[in-house]
Amino acid sequence: PVAAGGPGPEPASAAPAGLPPCVRLGDLCGDEARQARARHRVPEGVLAEADAGHPLTLRLLSEVHAALPGTPAPVPVTRDAVFEAYLDLMCLRVAHRLAGENGLHGTAVRRLAAKVSGQVHEAARRSLGPGQGALDRESFEALFPWGPAPARLGGGTGWAPAVLAEGLFVPAGSGYRFAHEEVADWIQGTHLDLDEALRALVHRRGTPHGTHTLPVPHHRIGSVVEAVLLLARQHGVPQLALTLEELVHALDLDPHSWWAARLLAEVLTRVPDATPYTEVLRLLADGIAERGGEGRPTPQDFGPGFWTSLRLPGATRLDLLRRLVLADGPPHAPGPRHLDTVAGLLTADPAAVQPLLVRWFDDDRPLPATPHATVATAAQALLHTHRHRGLDGLTEVLVDSAHRRADELLGVLAEEEPSALCRAVERWARDERMERQTAAVTYGLRTAPHA
């Protein structure tokens, strides 16, 4: 099985809890995404950055562009806009098929397309009921008749063959479902009663003890995620932030809540910019650190890969990881650690990460799984261990901070990297700032015996 739309590719053994063993296929990245856009004739810059590597969005946007007369305007669009345009296109194509069979033209075709759209939305509403997200045969035929259609649909025949021929629906077992599952999740999310869904799946407020509720399969989470994301588009970022905060509190009360954990993970990795939800992320990180520090299990959904997949500025990401290193296990324990993630970020971009790690020097909280180590000493160790990719930059960052721990690390570098300190002393001696000239004298004397 393949689960699409995750934050990135993961090995089969890392399948999220509640799913069968699978390989999660995330968005295309880098050259792969550029090649896919070129093959689909999607111009660069047309898709918003968050959606520019989403395979289905590329394919559907290509279909929409192919149906438009002339060259489309170079206006950036989002995945939601593409799905909406694709649905409009499908409804119009179905209407043209019906019009051809029933002798309709002009304005009548557009009215018919609106009726097709109404039936498609009704199909989405009915698909939200118990089951696997499909329509049984009777419901499908009531919405899209094989024979003569009722007067409210304008009469005529051929509704079922038309929607099937255009590929909007496909047979599924004894019924029918939307051809594209992500499009189905998106349109169903617009009709979901989110408050009721969250009450039933997560909060269970006001539910009498012993009340039996129908189980919702975990793979039906897509429509709930889309409904949560819709909050920001319809009611603004603060409303979405409030809903996410409530999910964090629900997870604190029940760390084993699959729905709370997965909704948080899916929504936060889908938002185009996670910066407005920084406070939510801090609450989440602090809760994970507290549970990890006490030896209690933490949800697998929020491993290091989750935090690197968020669309955040580097400073915010490093601040969150600073909180999360308290949840790390012992250095030789199996599984990824947040400190290893920080090391990877430092190696990839030392110029950007070194100044952010120096900010950890004031954090003397002990690391529960590493005796005698603190957040500050861990930062020192990382900067020392991974110094070779940006040694000259590191000396500048350390002297800028004027921190006691920076002085300690510069002293170690004077012994182990005397050539780098000699270059630094020469730069500082020529600097007009008095503090730099003072540093040149201090570290020149400390480096000289090792040069």
Coordinates of C-alpha atoms in Angstrom, one line a residue:
P1 CA 0.0 0.0 0.0
V2 CA 1.0 3.6 -0.6
A3 CA 0.0 6.6 1.5
A4 CA 0.4 9.8 -0.4
G5 CA 0.7 13.3 0.8
G6 CA 3.1 12.9 3.8
P7 CA 5.8 15.3 4.8
G8 CA 8.5 13.2 3.1
P9 CA 9.5 9.7 2.2
E10 CA 9.8 7.3 5.1
P11 CA 10.9 3.6 5.3
A12 CA 8.2 1.0 5.5
S13 CA 9.1 0.3 9.1
A14 CA 8.3 4.0 10.0
A15 CA 4.7 3.8 9.0
P16 CA 2.6 6.0 11.3
A17 CA 0.7 4.2 14.0
G18 CA -2.7 3.0 12.8
L19 CA -1.6 2.4 9.2
P20 CA -0.4 -0.9 7.6
P21 CA 3.2 -1.1 6.6
C22 CA 3.7 1.4 3.8
V23 CA 6.0 3.8 2.1
R24 CA 4.7 7.4 2.6
L25 CA 5.2 9.4 -0.6
G26 CA 5.7 13.0 0.1
D27 CA 5.9 15.9 -2.4
L28 CA 8.5 16.0 -5.1
C29 CA 11.6 18.1 -4.3
G30 CA 14.2 20.1 -6.2
D31 CA 15.0 18.8 -9.6
E32 CA 12.2 16.2 -9.5
A33 CA 9.6 18.9 -9.0
R34 CA 11.1 21.0 -11.7
Q35 CA 11.1 18.1 -14.1
A36 CA 7.5 17.2 -13.3
R37 CA 6.4 20.9 -13.8
A38 CA 8.2 20.9 -17.2
R39 CA 6.6 17.7 -18.3
H40 CA 3.1 19.0 -17.3
R41 CA 3.8 22.3 -18.9
V42 CA 3.3 24.2 -15.7
P43 CA 5.3 27.4 -15.7
E44 CA 7.6 28.2 -12.9
G45 CA 6.1 30.4 -10.2
V46 CA 2.5 29.6 -11.1
L47 CA 2.0 27.4 -8.1
A48 CA 2.5 28.6 -4.5
E49 CA 5.7 27.3 -3.0
A50 CA 3.9 24.9 -0.6
D51 CA 2.2 23.2 -3.5
A52 CA 4.8 23.4 -6.3
G53 CA 5.9 19.8 -5.7
H54 CA 2.5 18.1 -5.1
P55 CA 2.1 15.5 -7.9
L56 CA -1.7 15.6 -8.2
T57 CA -1.9 19.4 -8.1
L58 CA 0.6 19.5 -11.0
R59 CA -1.4 17.0 -13.0
L60 CA -4.8 18.7 -12.4
L61 CA -3.4 22.2 -13.1
S62 CA -2.0 20.8 -16.4
E63 CA -5.5 19.6 -17.3
V64 CA -7.0 23.0 -16.4
H65 CA -4.4 24.9 -18.4
A66 CA -5.0 22.6 -21.4
A67 CA -8.7 23.4 -21.4
L68 CA -8.2 27.2 -21.2
P69 CA -8.1 29.3 -24.4
G70 CA -4.8 31.0 -24.9
T71 CA -2.0 31.3 -22.3
P72 CA -3.1 31.4 -18.6
A73 CA -2.3 34.5 -16.6
P74 CA 0.9 34.1 -14.5
V75 CA -1.0 34.4 -11.2
P76 CA 0.2 32.2 -8.3
V77 CA -2.4 29.7 -7.3
T78 CA -2.8 27.3 -4.4
R79 CA -3.8 23.6 -4.3
D80 CA -7.3 24.6 -3.2
A81 CA -7.7 26.9 -6.2
V82 CA -6.5 24.1 -8.5
F83 CA -8.9 21.6 -7.1
E84 CA -11.7 24.1 -7.3
A85 CA -10.9 24.9 -11.0
Y86 CA -10.6 21.2 -11.8
L87 CA -14.0 20.4 -10.3
D88 CA -15.5 23.3 -12.3
L89 CA -13.9 21.9 -15.4
M90 CA -15.2 18.4 -14.8
C91 CA -18.7 19.7 -14.2
L92 CA -18.6 21.7 -17.4
R93 CA -17.4 18.7 -19.4
V94 CA -20.2 16.5 -17.9
A95 CA -22.7 19.3 -18.8
H96 CA -21.4 19.4 -22.4
R97 CA -21.9 15.6 -22.7
L98 CA -25.4 15.9 -21.4
A99 CA -26.1 18.9 -23.6
G100 CA -24.9 17.0 -26.7
E101 CA -27.3 14.2 -26.0
N102 CA -30.2 16.4 -25.1
G103 CA -29.9 19.2 -27.7
L104 CA -29.0 22.1 -25.3
H105 CA -26.9 25.1 -26.2
G106 CA -25.4 28.3 -24.7
T107 CA -26.7 29.5 -21.4
A108 CA -28.6 26.2 -20.8
V109 CA -25.2 24.4 -20.8
R110 CA -23.9 26.7 -18.0
R111 CA -27.1 26.2 -16.0
L112 CA -26.7 22.4 -16.5
A113 CA -23.1 22.6 -15.3
A114 CA -24.3 24.3 -12.1
K115 CA -26.8 21.5 -11.5
V116 CA -24.0 18.9 -12.1
S117 CA -21.9 20.8 -9.5
G118 CA -24.8 20.6 -7.0
Q119 CA -25.1 16.9 -7.5
V120 CA -21.4 16.4 -7.0
H121 CA -21.4 18.3 -3.7
E122 CA -24.4 16.3 -2.6
A123 CA -22.4 13.1 -3.4
A124 CA -19.6 14.4 -1.3
R125 CA -22.0 15.0 1.6
R126 CA -23.4 11.5 1.4
S127 CA -19.9 10.0 1.2
L128 CA -19.2 11.4 4.6
G129 CA -21.4 8.8 6.2
P130 CA -20.2 5.5 7.8
G131 CA -18.2 3.3 5.5
Q132 CA -15.2 3.7 3.2
G133 CA -16.1 7.1 1.7
A134 CA -17.9 5.7 -1.3
L135 CA -21.5 5.9 -2.6
D136 CA -23.6 2.7 -2.7
R137 CA -25.2 2.0 -6.0
E138 CA -28.6 3.2 -5.0
S139 CA -27.3 6.6 -3.8
F140 CA -25.2 7.1 -6.9
E141 CA -28.1 6.3 -9.2
A142 CA -30.3 8.7 -7.3
L143 CA -27.9 11.5 -7.9
F144 CA -26.8 10.5 -11.4
P145 CA -29.6 8.6 -13.0
W146 CA -28.9 6.1 -15.8
G147 CA -32.3 6.7 -17.4
P148 CA -34.4 9.9 -17.5
A149 CA -33.4 12.5 -15.0
P150 CA -36.1 14.2 -12.7
A151 CA -37.4 17.6 -13.7
R152 CA -35.3 19.4 -11.0
L153 CA -32.2 18.3 -13.0
G154 CA -33.7 19.5 -16.2
G155 CA -34.8 16.1 -17.5
G156 CA -32.7 14.5 -20.2
T157 CA -30.8 11.2 -19.9
G158 CA -27.2 10.0 -19.5
W159 CA -26.1 11.5 -16.2
A160 CA -24.4 8.4 -14.9
P161 CA -22.6 7.6 -18.2
A162 CA -21.5 11.2 -18.4
V163 CA -19.8 11.5 -15.0
L164 CA -18.2 8.1 -15.4
A165 CA -16.9 8.9 -18.9
E166 CA -15.3 12.1 -17.7
G167 CA -13.6 10.2 -14.9
L168 CA -15.1 12.2 -12.1
F169 CA -16.3 9.0 -10.4
V170 CA -15.1 5.4 -10.8
P171 CA -16.6 2.0 -9.8
A172 CA -15.5 0.8 -6.3
G173 CA -16.8 -2.6 -5.2
S174 CA -20.6 -2.5 -5.3
G175 CA -20.7 1.3 -5.5
Y176 CA -18.8 4.3 -6.8
R177 CA -16.2 6.8 -5.4
F178 CA -14.4 9.9 -6.5
A179 CA -11.6 9.1 -8.9
H180 CA -9.0 11.1 -6.9
E181 CA -9.0 10.5 -3.2
E182 CA -7.4 13.8 -2.4
V183 CA -10.0 15.7 -4.4
A184 CA -12.6 13.7 -2.5
D185 CA -11.1 14.6 0.9
W186 CA -11.0 18.3 -0.2
I187 CA -14.6 18.5 -1.3
Q188 CA -15.9 16.4 1.6
G189 CA -14.0 18.6 4.0
T190 CA -16.1 21.6 2.9
H191 CA -19.2 19.8 4.0
L192 CA -18.0 18.2 7.2
D193 CA -19.4 19.4 10.6
L194 CA -16.0 19.9 12.1
D195 CA -17.1 20.7 15.6
E196 CA -19.1 17.5 15.8
A197 CA -16.3 15.5 14.2
L198 CA -13.7 16.8 16.7
R199 CA -16.1 16.2 19.6
A200 CA -16.7 12.6 18.5
L201 CA -13.1 11.8 17.5
V202 CA -11.0 13.8 20.0
H203 CA -12.7 15.7 22.8
R204 CA -15.8 13.6 23.5
R205 CA -17.2 16.6 25.5
G206 CA -20.8 16.1 26.5
T207 CA -20.9 12.5 25.4
P208 CA -22.7 10.4 28.1
H209 CA -20.6 7.6 29.6
G210 CA -21.1 4.4 27.7
T211 CA -22.4 6.0 24.6
H212 CA -21.5 3.9 21.6
T213 CA -20.2 5.8 18.6
L214 CA -19.5 4.3 15.2
P215 CA -15.8 3.9 14.6
V216 CA -14.2 6.1 12.0
P217 CA -11.5 4.3 10.0
H218 CA -8.1 6.0 10.4
H219 CA -7.7 6.3 6.6
R220 CA -10.7 8.7 6.5
I221 CA -8.7 11.4 8.2
G222 CA -8.2 13.2 5.0
S223 CA -11.5 15.0 5.0
V224 CA -11.1 16.0 8.6
V225 CA -7.7 17.5 7.9
E226 CA -9.2 19.4 5.0
A227 CA -12.0 20.7 7.2
V228 CA -9.4 21.9 9.8
L229 CA -7.4 23.7 7.1
L230 CA -10.5 25.3 5.8
L231 CA -10.8 27.2 9.1
A232 CA -7.9 29.5 8.2
R233 CA -9.3 30.2 4.7
Q234 CA -12.9 30.9 6.0
H235 CA -12.4 32.3 9.5
G236 CA -8.7 33.4 9.6
V237 CA -5.5 32.1 11.1
P238 CA -6.5 32.8 14.8
Q239 CA -9.4 30.4 14.5
L240 CA -7.2 27.6 13.2
A241 CA -4.6 28.4 15.9
L242 CA -7.3 28.0 18.6
T243 CA -8.4 24.7 17.2
L244 CA -4.8 23.4 17.1
E245 CA -4.2 24.6 20.6
E246 CA -7.3 22.6 21.7
L247 CA -5.8 19.5 20.0
V248 CA -2.5 20.0 21.9
H249 CA -4.4 20.1 25.2
A250 CA -6.4 17.0 24.2
L251 CA -3.0 15.3 23.5
D252 CA -1.7 16.3 26.9
L253 CA -4.7 14.7 28.5
D254 CA -4.5 11.6 26.4
P255 CA -1.0 11.0 24.8
H256 CA -2.4 7.9 23.1
S257 CA -5.1 9.9 21.2
W258 CA -4.4 8.8 17.6
W259 CA -6.7 11.4 16.1
A260 CA -5.3 14.4 18.1
A261 CA -1.7 13.5 17.2
R262 CA -2.4 12.8 13.5
L263 CA -4.6 15.9 13.0
L264 CA -1.9 18.1 14.5
A265 CA 0.9 16.5 12.4
E266 CA -1.1 16.5 9.1
V267 CA -2.4 20.1 9.5
L268 CA 0.9 21.7 10.7
T269 CA 2.9 20.2 7.9
R270 CA 0.3 21.3 5.3
V271 CA -0.1 25.0 6.2
P272 CA 1.9 27.1 3.8
D273 CA 3.6 29.0 6.7
A274 CA 3.7 27.6 10.2
T275 CA 5.0 30.8 11.7
P276 CA 1.6 32.0 12.9
Y277 CA 1.2 28.8 14.9
T278 CA 4.5 29.2 16.7
E279 CA 2.8 29.3 20.1
V280 CA 1.0 26.1 19.3
L281 CA 4.2 24.4 18.3
R282 CA 5.9 25.6 21.5
L283 CA 3.1 24.1 23.6
L284 CA 3.5 20.9 21.7
A285 CA 7.3 20.8 22.0
D286 CA 7.1 21.5 25.8
G287 CA 4.6 18.7 26.3
I288 CA 6.8 16.3 24.4
A289 CA 9.9 17.4 26.3
E290 CA 8.1 17.0 29.6
R291 CA 6.9 13.5 28.8
G292 CA 10.2 12.4 27.4
G293 CA 12.1 13.8 30.3
E294 CA 10.0 11.7 32.7
G295 CA 10.5 8.6 30.6
R296 CA 6.9 8.5 29.3
P297 CA 6.3 7.6 25.7
T298 CA 5.8 10.4 23.2
P299 CA 3.6 10.2 20.0
Q300 CA 5.6 8.8 17.1
D301 CA 4.1 11.5 14.8
F302 CA 6.3 14.2 16.3
G303 CA 9.8 12.7 15.7
P304 CA 12.6 14.9 14.4
G305 CA 11.4 14.5 10.8
F306 CA 8.1 16.3 11.7
W307 CA 10.0 19.4 13.0
T308 CA 12.3 19.7 10.0
S309 CA 9.3 19.4 7.6
L310 CA 7.5 22.5 9.0
R311 CA 7.7 25.6 7.0
L312 CA 9.4 27.8 9.5
P313 CA 12.3 30.3 9.7
G314 CA 15.5 28.8 10.9
A315 CA 15.5 30.7 14.2
T316 CA 12.1 29.4 15.2
R317 CA 13.0 25.8 14.2
L318 CA 16.1 25.9 16.3
D319 CA 14.2 27.4 19.3
L320 CA 11.7 24.5 19.1
L321 CA 14.5 21.9 18.8
R322 CA 16.2 23.5 21.9
R323 CA 13.1 22.6 23.8
L324 CA 12.9 19.1 22.3
V325 CA 16.4 17.9 23.0
L326 CA 15.2 17.4 26.6
A327 CA 13.1 14.5 25.3
D328 CA 16.1 12.8 23.6
G329 CA 17.1 9.3 24.7
P330 CA 20.7 8.2 25.6
P331 CA 23.3 8.9 22.9
H332 CA 23.5 5.2 21.8
A333 CA 19.8 4.4 22.0
P334 CA 18.1 3.3 18.8
G335 CA 16.1 5.8 16.9
P336 CA 16.6 9.4 15.8
R337 CA 17.4 12.1 18.3
H338 CA 16.7 15.8 18.1
L339 CA 20.3 16.6 18.7
D340 CA 21.2 14.6 15.6
T341 CA 18.8 16.7 13.7
V342 CA 20.4 19.9 14.9
A343 CA 23.8 18.4 13.9
G344 CA 22.5 17.7 10.4
L345 CA 21.2 21.3 10.1
L346 CA 24.5 22.7 11.3
T347 CA 26.4 20.6 8.8
A348 CA 24.2 21.6 6.0
D349 CA 24.3 25.4 6.7
P350 CA 26.9 26.3 9.3
A351 CA 26.7 30.1 8.6
A352 CA 23.0 30.1 9.4
V353 CA 22.9 27.7 12.3
Q354 CA 26.1 28.6 14.3
P355 CA 24.6 32.0 15.6
L356 CA 21.4 30.3 16.5
L357 CA 23.2 27.6 18.5
V358 CA 25.2 30.2 20.4
R359 CA 21.8 31.4 21.8
W360 CA 21.7 28.0 23.6
F361 CA 24.6 29.0 25.8
D362 CA 22.3 30.5 28.5
D363 CA 20.2 27.4 28.8
D364 CA 21.6 25.3 31.7
R365 CA 18.7 22.8 31.9
P366 CA 20.1 19.3 32.3
L367 CA 19.5 16.7 29.6
P368 CA 17.7 13.9 31.4
A369 CA 19.2 11.1 29.3
T370 CA 22.8 12.4 29.3
P371 CA 24.4 12.7 32.7
H372 CA 26.3 15.9 33.5
A373 CA 25.2 17.5 30.2
T374 CA 23.1 20.5 29.7
V375 CA 21.5 22.2 26.7
A376 CA 24.3 24.7 26.8
T377 CA 27.1 22.2 26.9
A378 CA 25.4 20.2 24.1
A379 CA 25.5 23.3 21.9
Q380 CA 29.2 23.7 22.7
A381 CA 29.8 20.1 21.8
L382 CA 27.9 20.4 18.5
L383 CA 29.8 23.6 17.5
H384 CA 33.1 21.9 18.3
T385 CA 32.4 18.6 16.7
H386 CA 31.1 20.1 13.4
R387 CA 33.5 23.1 13.3
H388 CA 35.3 22.2 10.1
R389 CA 32.6 23.2 7.6
G390 CA 32.7 26.9 8.8
L391 CA 35.7 27.4 11.1
D392 CA 36.4 31.1 10.3
G393 CA 32.7 31.9 10.6
L394 CA 32.6 30.1 14.0
T395 CA 35.3 32.2 15.5
E396 CA 33.4 35.3 14.4
V397 CA 30.2 34.1 15.9
L398 CA 31.9 33.2 19.2
V399 CA 33.7 36.5 19.6
D400 CA 30.5 38.4 18.8
S401 CA 28.6 36.6 21.6
A402 CA 31.1 37.6 24.3
H403 CA 29.7 34.8 26.3
R404 CA 31.6 32.8 28.9
R405 CA 30.9 29.5 27.1
A406 CA 32.0 31.1 23.8
D407 CA 35.3 32.1 25.5
E408 CA 35.7 28.5 26.7
L409 CA 35.2 27.2 23.1
L410 CA 37.6 29.8 21.7
G411 CA 40.2 28.6 24.2
V412 CA 39.8 25.0 23.0
L413 CA 40.1 26.2 19.4
A414 CA 43.3 28.1 20.2
E415 CA 44.8 24.7 21.1
E416 CA 43.2 22.5 18.4
E417 CA 42.9 25.0 15.5
P418 CA 45.7 27.5 16.0
S419 CA 45.8 28.4 12.2
A420 CA 42.1 29.5 12.3
L421 CA 42.7 31.5 15.5
C422 CA 45.8 33.2 13.9
R423 CA 43.6 34.2 11.0
A424 CA 41.0 35.5 13.4
V425 CA 43.5 37.4 15.4
E426 CA 44.8 39.1 12.3
R427 CA 41.3 40.2 11.3
W428 CA 40.5 41.5 14.8
A429 CA 43.8 43.4 15.1
R430 CA 42.9 45.4 11.9
D431 CA 39.3 46.0 13.1
E432 CA 38.5 49.5 14.3
R433 CA 36.3 48.3 17.1
M434 CA 38.0 48.3 20.5
E435 CA 36.5 45.1 21.6
R436 CA 37.9 43.3 18.5
Q437 CA 41.4 44.7 19.2
T438 CA 41.1 43.5 22.8
A439 CA 40.1 40.0 21.5
A440 CA 43.1 40.0 19.2
V441 CA 45.4 40.6 22.1
T442 CA 43.7 38.1 24.4
Y443 CA 43.5 35.2 21.9
G444 CA 46.8 36.0 20.2
L445 CA 48.5 35.4 23.5
R446 CA 46.5 32.2 24.1
T447 CA 47.1 30.9 20.6
A448 CA 50.9 31.7 20.3
P449 CA 52.1 28.7 22.3
H450 CA 50.2 26.3 19.9
A451 CA 51.0 28.0 16.6

